[in-house]
Amino acid sequence: HDKCTSFSCCAGEPKKYDPNFKGPIQNRGCTDIVCCILFIIAILGYIAVGILAWSQGDPRKVIYPTDSQGQFCGQAGTPLANKPLLFYFNIMKCASPMVLLEFQCPTTQMCVEKCPETFMTLVKAYSNKKDFDHYKTFCKEGVLGLCPAMLIPSKPFTRRCFPALGKTGGVVTVGNNSHFDDGRGNMRDAKDLVDGVKNATVVIEARQAVMKIFEDYTQSWYWILIGLVIAMLTSLLFIVLLRFLAGIMVWVMVVMVILVIGYGIFHCYMEYAALKGEAGANVTFQELGFQTDFTIYLQIRQTWLAFMIILAIVEVIIILLLIFLRKRILIAIALIKEASRAIGHVMSSLFYPLFTFLLLAMVIAYWAVTAVFLSTSNEPIYKVFNETECDHSRKTCEPAVSFLIHAEKVQCPDSECLFAFYGGETAYHKYLIGLQFYNVFLFFWCANFVTALGQMTLAGAFASYYWAVVKPDDMPAFPVFSSLGRSLRYHTGTLAFGSLILSIIQIIRVFLEYLDHKLKGAQNKFTKFLLCCMKCCFWCLEKCIKFINRNAYIMVAIYGKNFCSSAKDAFLLLMRNMIRVAILDKVTDFLLFLGKLLIVGLVGIFAFFFFSGRVKAFENTAPNLHYYWVPILTVAVGSYLIAHGFFSVYAMCVDTLFLCFCEDLERNDGSAARPYYMSSTLREILWKTAPEDPSARQQDDGDVLLKQPQSQEEEHVGLTSLQPVVLTLLLVPNAK
């Protein structure tokens, strides 16, 4: 009957011997043409969105503060170039609750060269020509020649003038005075300014943190580049040493990772002990709350205690894994040695990650620039602001001279038409959020396409090595370039298809995060639970799709079939060799991950001591920063990405050799007529990675030999006995 009753049936039939098969197929045709056309159309649309955003957007809206007329303070090449600061006529109006709703103070704002330094009222300024000339610099030019009722000593903060508030004996002061004249003959307490400053600060708090981080990048970008170059050179050095000293380097990486994490634990303990008895060091996270200045968290003991516990847990997990996997690690090291021999014949593969980095940098730059221009492509919106009740309050208006004779001005004499925010009511502005999502989606699609191109290119190069009878004579002269040409010429559609599936899942995850953010505070427990489950499921699905895509690209590089056929063949091939994959391949990935961890740890420690100024030799060299963790975190993340790029060459080599080995084992039998393409070393490594039929179990120093089934009956019995193990392994998303 048709029902599948054995593991052999469910995993598909093994490959048959083909005397004409000599490795990656040269005579192949284009695959997944429809998806290729769709990808080209999407790219053209992406270019159109970029042009539209660049024509409508204006990044100056993010960089410069805006006055009541919508002009940018301090912009070069304008009349306000020498007036970089924003001055509020009456900062106390910022105490209005409407500020937190509309993110704009209902008072006239103008660009000034410097903030006022002394108390002064308009009445007092009229009595002295010198004072009046100074006072006029804070008056609005126009028909009425509007001037503030008073000037308060202020200091520039994020390019805005805020009252210079302080405390003397527990009393709030401004300019060393606890009272001030409001310009109308009334004496006010300095504490009346606190609410206005507080609300104005809330309006710009996010921008303040972003601007500080931006300034830190401008001060430290060249040092960050130096750190990333060091990470690149270190990664390249490790890869080259792995080529010649694979066994030694793996154990060196293991030991150094343990030492680096151990030093991290020791450093956290020393910081924790040093803060004992310090004022405020025992404050908890809950009492401290959220702070935009993250360096504050490094001044409390609980932070260093948390770091120490996390590092200790990671250290224990790594040591336990090394103990339990010690025998498999020896086999994985041997496989890495074999991969090193392959890379030795394809040395150009070591430099291919640089090409991938360049393409990814272009994709990221295009996305970032387009996102900035899209977010700043709104038009300035002006609204009516007034002090007394008025029916026209908060209505949209035009900031022209004609506003003086409008009904709003007639009915509300004290009203003003001031800049409120950036927005728009046109069709373009209505669909702006859609364009942002399209920008993010195409970013994912292009980034995944570049990654997929790298995987298929390297897979084709290493497959050429494996299936060469005489190495390197039977290999192409330039295996990487040959594989890259085949991938782009014949399989652009396949690469686009695989990356499209992955991008759809990623954009769904982004949408779920966006939905969670929008519904925060308004969602009940069931909605929160449902969103959490959906985010978890799509995270697991993304991992599974990445695994399927990676192996599908290897099969495409070898056989030149379309994406679906290749994904099916790869999955069934791995199903037929599930034990080998679970035992060996994941151990190899773990060792390579330790290498990445080591590079991040070494470069991260160097960056920490340099940017934090803990080493006296670097005190005068390191830049002065608001947050020294900004460049440290950037260097650490960048180092991991760089190390991942270089070590991915080894990972791709191991995966390709493994699939080729499985194919070779099914196609050939090692006889003179059907010899294996694998080397004797590789055969010895991978032959010891799966259990036999229980009736003929033989132990060999803890590793069980897998013998080739001699008959259809033996194959059926042996594979059927593996079904419980395989079903268990299938529950692990990342298992191959």
JSON list of C-alpha atoms in Angstrom, two decimals, residues 5-108:
[
{"chain": "A", "resi": 5, "resn": "THR", "atom": "CA", "xyz": [5.70, 2.55, 7.07]},
{"chain": "A", "resi": 6, "resn": "SER", "atom": "CA", "xyz": [9.47, 2.99, 7.42]},
{"chain": "A", "resi": 7, "resn": "PHE", "atom": "CA", "xyz": [11.96, 5.74, 8.06]},
{"chain": "A", "resi": 8, "resn": "SER", "atom": "CA", "xyz": [13.67, 4.91, 4.75]},
{"chain": "A", "resi": 9, "resn": "CYS", "atom": "CA", "xyz": [10.48, 5.63, 2.85]},
{"chain": "A", "resi": 10, "resn": "CYS", "atom": "CA", "xyz": [9.80, 8.91, 4.70]},
{"chain": "A", "resi": 11, "resn": "ALA", "atom": "CA", "xyz": [13.39, 10.13, 4.21]},
{"chain": "A", "resi": 12, "resn": "GLY", "atom": "CA", "xyz": [13.37, 9.42, 0.48]},
{"chain": "A", "resi": 13, "resn": "GLU", "atom": "CA", "xyz": [15.44, 7.07, -1.63]},
{"chain": "A", "resi": 14, "resn": "PRO", "atom": "CA", "xyz": [19.26, 7.27, -1.53]},
{"chain": "A", "resi": 15, "resn": "LYS", "atom": "CA", "xyz": [21.11, 8.68, -4.55]},
{"chain": "A", "resi": 16, "resn": "LYS", "atom": "CA", "xyz": [22.00, 6.18, -7.31]},
{"chain": "A", "resi": 17, "resn": "TYR", "atom": "CA", "xyz": [25.41, 5.82, -8.92]},
{"chain": "A", "resi": 18, "resn": "ASP", "atom": "CA", "xyz": [25.90, 8.10, -11.93]},
{"chain": "A", "resi": 19, "resn": "PRO", "atom": "CA", "xyz": [29.16, 7.64, -13.89]},
{"chain": "A", "resi": 20, "resn": "ASN", "atom": "CA", "xyz": [28.72, 11.06, -15.56]},
{"chain": "A", "resi": 21, "resn": "PHE", "atom": "CA", "xyz": [28.51, 13.01, -12.29]},
{"chain": "A", "resi": 22, "resn": "LYS", "atom": "CA", "xyz": [31.79, 14.87, -11.69]},
{"chain": "A", "resi": 23, "resn": "GLY", "atom": "CA", "xyz": [30.78, 17.52, -9.15]},
{"chain": "A", "resi": 24, "resn": "PRO", "atom": "CA", "xyz": [28.96, 20.85, -9.66]},
{"chain": "A", "resi": 25, "resn": "ILE", "atom": "CA", "xyz": [26.96, 20.67, -12.88]},
{"chain": "A", "resi": 26, "resn": "GLN", "atom": "CA", "xyz": [28.38, 23.01, -15.54]},
{"chain": "A", "resi": 27, "resn": "ASN", "atom": "CA", "xyz": [25.58, 22.57, -18.08]},
{"chain": "A", "resi": 28, "resn": "ARG", "atom": "CA", "xyz": [22.68, 24.16, -16.19]},
{"chain": "A", "resi": 29, "resn": "GLY", "atom": "CA", "xyz": [19.79, 26.55, -16.86]},
{"chain": "A", "resi": 30, "resn": "CYS", "atom": "CA", "xyz": [18.18, 29.52, -15.09]},
{"chain": "A", "resi": 31, "resn": "THR", "atom": "CA", "xyz": [16.03, 28.68, -12.06]},
{"chain": "A", "resi": 32, "resn": "ASP", "atom": "CA", "xyz": [13.06, 30.43, -10.40]},
{"chain": "A", "resi": 33, "resn": "ILE", "atom": "CA", "xyz": [12.78, 33.00, -13.19]},
{"chain": "A", "resi": 34, "resn": "VAL", "atom": "CA", "xyz": [9.46, 34.42, -11.90]},
{"chain": "A", "resi": 35, "resn": "CYS", "atom": "CA", "xyz": [11.02, 35.30, -8.54]},
{"chain": "A", "resi": 36, "resn": "CYS", "atom": "CA", "xyz": [14.02, 36.83, -10.34]},
{"chain": "A", "resi": 37, "resn": "ILE", "atom": "CA", "xyz": [11.69, 39.16, -12.27]},
{"chain": "A", "resi": 38, "resn": "LEU", "atom": "CA", "xyz": [9.79, 39.99, -9.08]},
{"chain": "A", "resi": 39, "resn": "PHE", "atom": "CA", "xyz": [13.07, 40.81, -7.30]},
{"chain": "A", "resi": 40, "resn": "ILE", "atom": "CA", "xyz": [14.18, 43.15, -10.11]},
{"chain": "A", "resi": 41, "resn": "ILE", "atom": "CA", "xyz": [10.80, 44.94, -10.02]},
{"chain": "A", "resi": 42, "resn": "ALA", "atom": "CA", "xyz": [11.07, 45.28, -6.22]},
{"chain": "A", "resi": 43, "resn": "ILE", "atom": "CA", "xyz": [14.59, 46.75, -6.53]},
{"chain": "A", "resi": 44, "resn": "LEU", "atom": "CA", "xyz": [13.36, 49.29, -9.12]},
{"chain": "A", "resi": 45, "resn": "GLY", "atom": "CA", "xyz": [10.55, 50.21, -6.73]},
{"chain": "A", "resi": 46, "resn": "TYR", "atom": "CA", "xyz": [13.05, 50.54, -3.91]},
{"chain": "A", "resi": 47, "resn": "ILE", "atom": "CA", "xyz": [15.10, 52.95, -6.00]},
{"chain": "A", "resi": 48, "resn": "ALA", "atom": "CA", "xyz": [11.92, 54.94, -6.75]},
{"chain": "A", "resi": 49, "resn": "VAL", "atom": "CA", "xyz": [11.09, 55.13, -3.02]},
{"chain": "A", "resi": 50, "resn": "GLY", "atom": "CA", "xyz": [14.62, 56.35, -2.32]},
{"chain": "A", "resi": 51, "resn": "ILE", "atom": "CA", "xyz": [14.40, 59.08, -4.98]},
{"chain": "A", "resi": 52, "resn": "LEU", "atom": "CA", "xyz": [10.98, 60.14, -3.65]},
{"chain": "A", "resi": 53, "resn": "ALA", "atom": "CA", "xyz": [12.28, 60.25, -0.06]},
{"chain": "A", "resi": 54, "resn": "TRP", "atom": "CA", "xyz": [15.39, 62.21, -1.05]},
{"chain": "A", "resi": 55, "resn": "SER", "atom": "CA", "xyz": [13.28, 64.77, -2.91]},
{"chain": "A", "resi": 56, "resn": "GLN", "atom": "CA", "xyz": [10.82, 65.22, 0.00]},
{"chain": "A", "resi": 57, "resn": "GLY", "atom": "CA", "xyz": [12.98, 64.66, 3.08]},
{"chain": "A", "resi": 58, "resn": "ASP", "atom": "CA", "xyz": [15.18, 67.09, 4.95]},
{"chain": "A", "resi": 59, "resn": "PRO", "atom": "CA", "xyz": [17.61, 65.69, 7.57]},
{"chain": "A", "resi": 60, "resn": "ARG", "atom": "CA", "xyz": [18.11, 69.20, 8.93]},
{"chain": "A", "resi": 61, "resn": "LYS", "atom": "CA", "xyz": [14.84, 68.71, 10.84]},
{"chain": "A", "resi": 62, "resn": "VAL", "atom": "CA", "xyz": [16.66, 66.16, 13.01]},
{"chain": "A", "resi": 63, "resn": "ILE", "atom": "CA", "xyz": [19.93, 68.08, 13.37]},
{"chain": "A", "resi": 64, "resn": "TYR", "atom": "CA", "xyz": [18.78, 71.66, 14.01]},
{"chain": "A", "resi": 65, "resn": "PRO", "atom": "CA", "xyz": [16.18, 73.07, 16.44]},
{"chain": "A", "resi": 66, "resn": "THR", "atom": "CA", "xyz": [13.28, 74.87, 14.73]},
{"chain": "A", "resi": 67, "resn": "ASP", "atom": "CA", "xyz": [11.93, 78.31, 15.65]},
{"chain": "A", "resi": 68, "resn": "SER", "atom": "CA", "xyz": [8.29, 79.47, 15.54]},
{"chain": "A", "resi": 69, "resn": "GLN", "atom": "CA", "xyz": [8.58, 80.23, 11.81]},
{"chain": "A", "resi": 70, "resn": "GLY", "atom": "CA", "xyz": [9.86, 76.76, 10.96]},
{"chain": "A", "resi": 71, "resn": "GLN", "atom": "CA", "xyz": [13.41, 78.01, 10.33]},
{"chain": "A", "resi": 72, "resn": "PHE", "atom": "CA", "xyz": [16.50, 76.03, 11.37]},
{"chain": "A", "resi": 73, "resn": "CYS", "atom": "CA", "xyz": [18.75, 77.55, 14.03]},
{"chain": "A", "resi": 74, "resn": "GLY", "atom": "CA", "xyz": [22.45, 77.52, 13.19]},
{"chain": "A", "resi": 75, "resn": "GLN", "atom": "CA", "xyz": [22.12, 76.18, 9.66]},
{"chain": "A", "resi": 76, "resn": "ALA", "atom": "CA", "xyz": [25.11, 77.15, 7.53]},
{"chain": "A", "resi": 77, "resn": "GLY", "atom": "CA", "xyz": [24.40, 79.38, 4.54]},
{"chain": "A", "resi": 78, "resn": "THR", "atom": "CA", "xyz": [21.29, 81.01, 6.05]},
{"chain": "A", "resi": 79, "resn": "PRO", "atom": "CA", "xyz": [20.72, 84.28, 7.98]},
{"chain": "A", "resi": 80, "resn": "LEU", "atom": "CA", "xyz": [20.48, 82.15, 11.15]},
{"chain": "A", "resi": 81, "resn": "ALA", "atom": "CA", "xyz": [23.90, 80.52, 10.68]},
{"chain": "A", "resi": 82, "resn": "ASN", "atom": "CA", "xyz": [25.36, 82.45, 13.63]},
{"chain": "A", "resi": 83, "resn": "LYS", "atom": "CA", "xyz": [22.30, 81.83, 15.82]},
{"chain": "A", "resi": 84, "resn": "PRO", "atom": "CA", "xyz": [22.52, 78.15, 16.82]},
{"chain": "A", "resi": 85, "resn": "LEU", "atom": "CA", "xyz": [20.44, 78.31, 20.04]},
{"chain": "A", "resi": 86, "resn": "LEU", "atom": "CA", "xyz": [16.66, 78.25, 20.51]},
{"chain": "A", "resi": 87, "resn": "PHE", "atom": "CA", "xyz": [15.21, 80.79, 22.98]},
{"chain": "A", "resi": 88, "resn": "TYR", "atom": "CA", "xyz": [11.74, 80.49, 24.62]},
{"chain": "A", "resi": 89, "resn": "PHE", "atom": "CA", "xyz": [9.92, 83.79, 25.20]},
{"chain": "A", "resi": 90, "resn": "ASN", "atom": "CA", "xyz": [8.12, 82.46, 28.28]},
{"chain": "A", "resi": 91, "resn": "ILE", "atom": "CA", "xyz": [9.45, 79.14, 29.52]},
{"chain": "A", "resi": 92, "resn": "MET", "atom": "CA", "xyz": [6.70, 78.95, 32.17]},
{"chain": "A", "resi": 93, "resn": "LYS", "atom": "CA", "xyz": [4.13, 78.28, 29.42]},
{"chain": "A", "resi": 94, "resn": "CYS", "atom": "CA", "xyz": [5.88, 74.97, 28.88]},
{"chain": "A", "resi": 95, "resn": "ALA", "atom": "CA", "xyz": [4.32, 73.87, 32.18]},
{"chain": "A", "resi": 96, "resn": "SER", "atom": "CA", "xyz": [1.00, 73.42, 30.34]},
{"chain": "A", "resi": 97, "resn": "PRO", "atom": "CA", "xyz": [-0.19, 69.78, 30.16]},
{"chain": "A", "resi": 98, "resn": "MET", "atom": "CA", "xyz": [-0.76, 70.31, 26.41]},
{"chain": "A", "resi": 99, "resn": "VAL", "atom": "CA", "xyz": [3.02, 70.26, 25.96]},
{"chain": "A", "resi": 100, "resn": "LEU", "atom": "CA", "xyz": [3.12, 66.53, 26.68]},
{"chain": "A", "resi": 101, "resn": "LEU", "atom": "CA", "xyz": [0.32, 65.93, 24.17]},
{"chain": "A", "resi": 102, "resn": "GLU", "atom": "CA", "xyz": [1.52, 68.15, 21.32]},
{"chain": "A", "resi": 103, "resn": "PHE", "atom": "CA", "xyz": [5.28, 68.12, 22.04]},
{"chain": "A", "resi": 104, "resn": "GLN", "atom": "CA", "xyz": [5.47, 71.88, 21.58]},
{"chain": "A", "resi": 105, "resn": "CYS", "atom": "CA", "xyz": [5.58, 74.78, 24.06]},
{"chain": "A", "resi": 106, "resn": "PRO", "atom": "CA", "xyz": [2.78, 77.34, 23.42]},
{"chain": "A", "resi": 107, "resn": "THR", "atom": "CA", "xyz": [5.15, 80.32, 23.39]},
{"chain": "A", "resi": 108, "resn": "THR", "atom": "CA", "xyz": [7.13, 82.17, 20.76]}
]
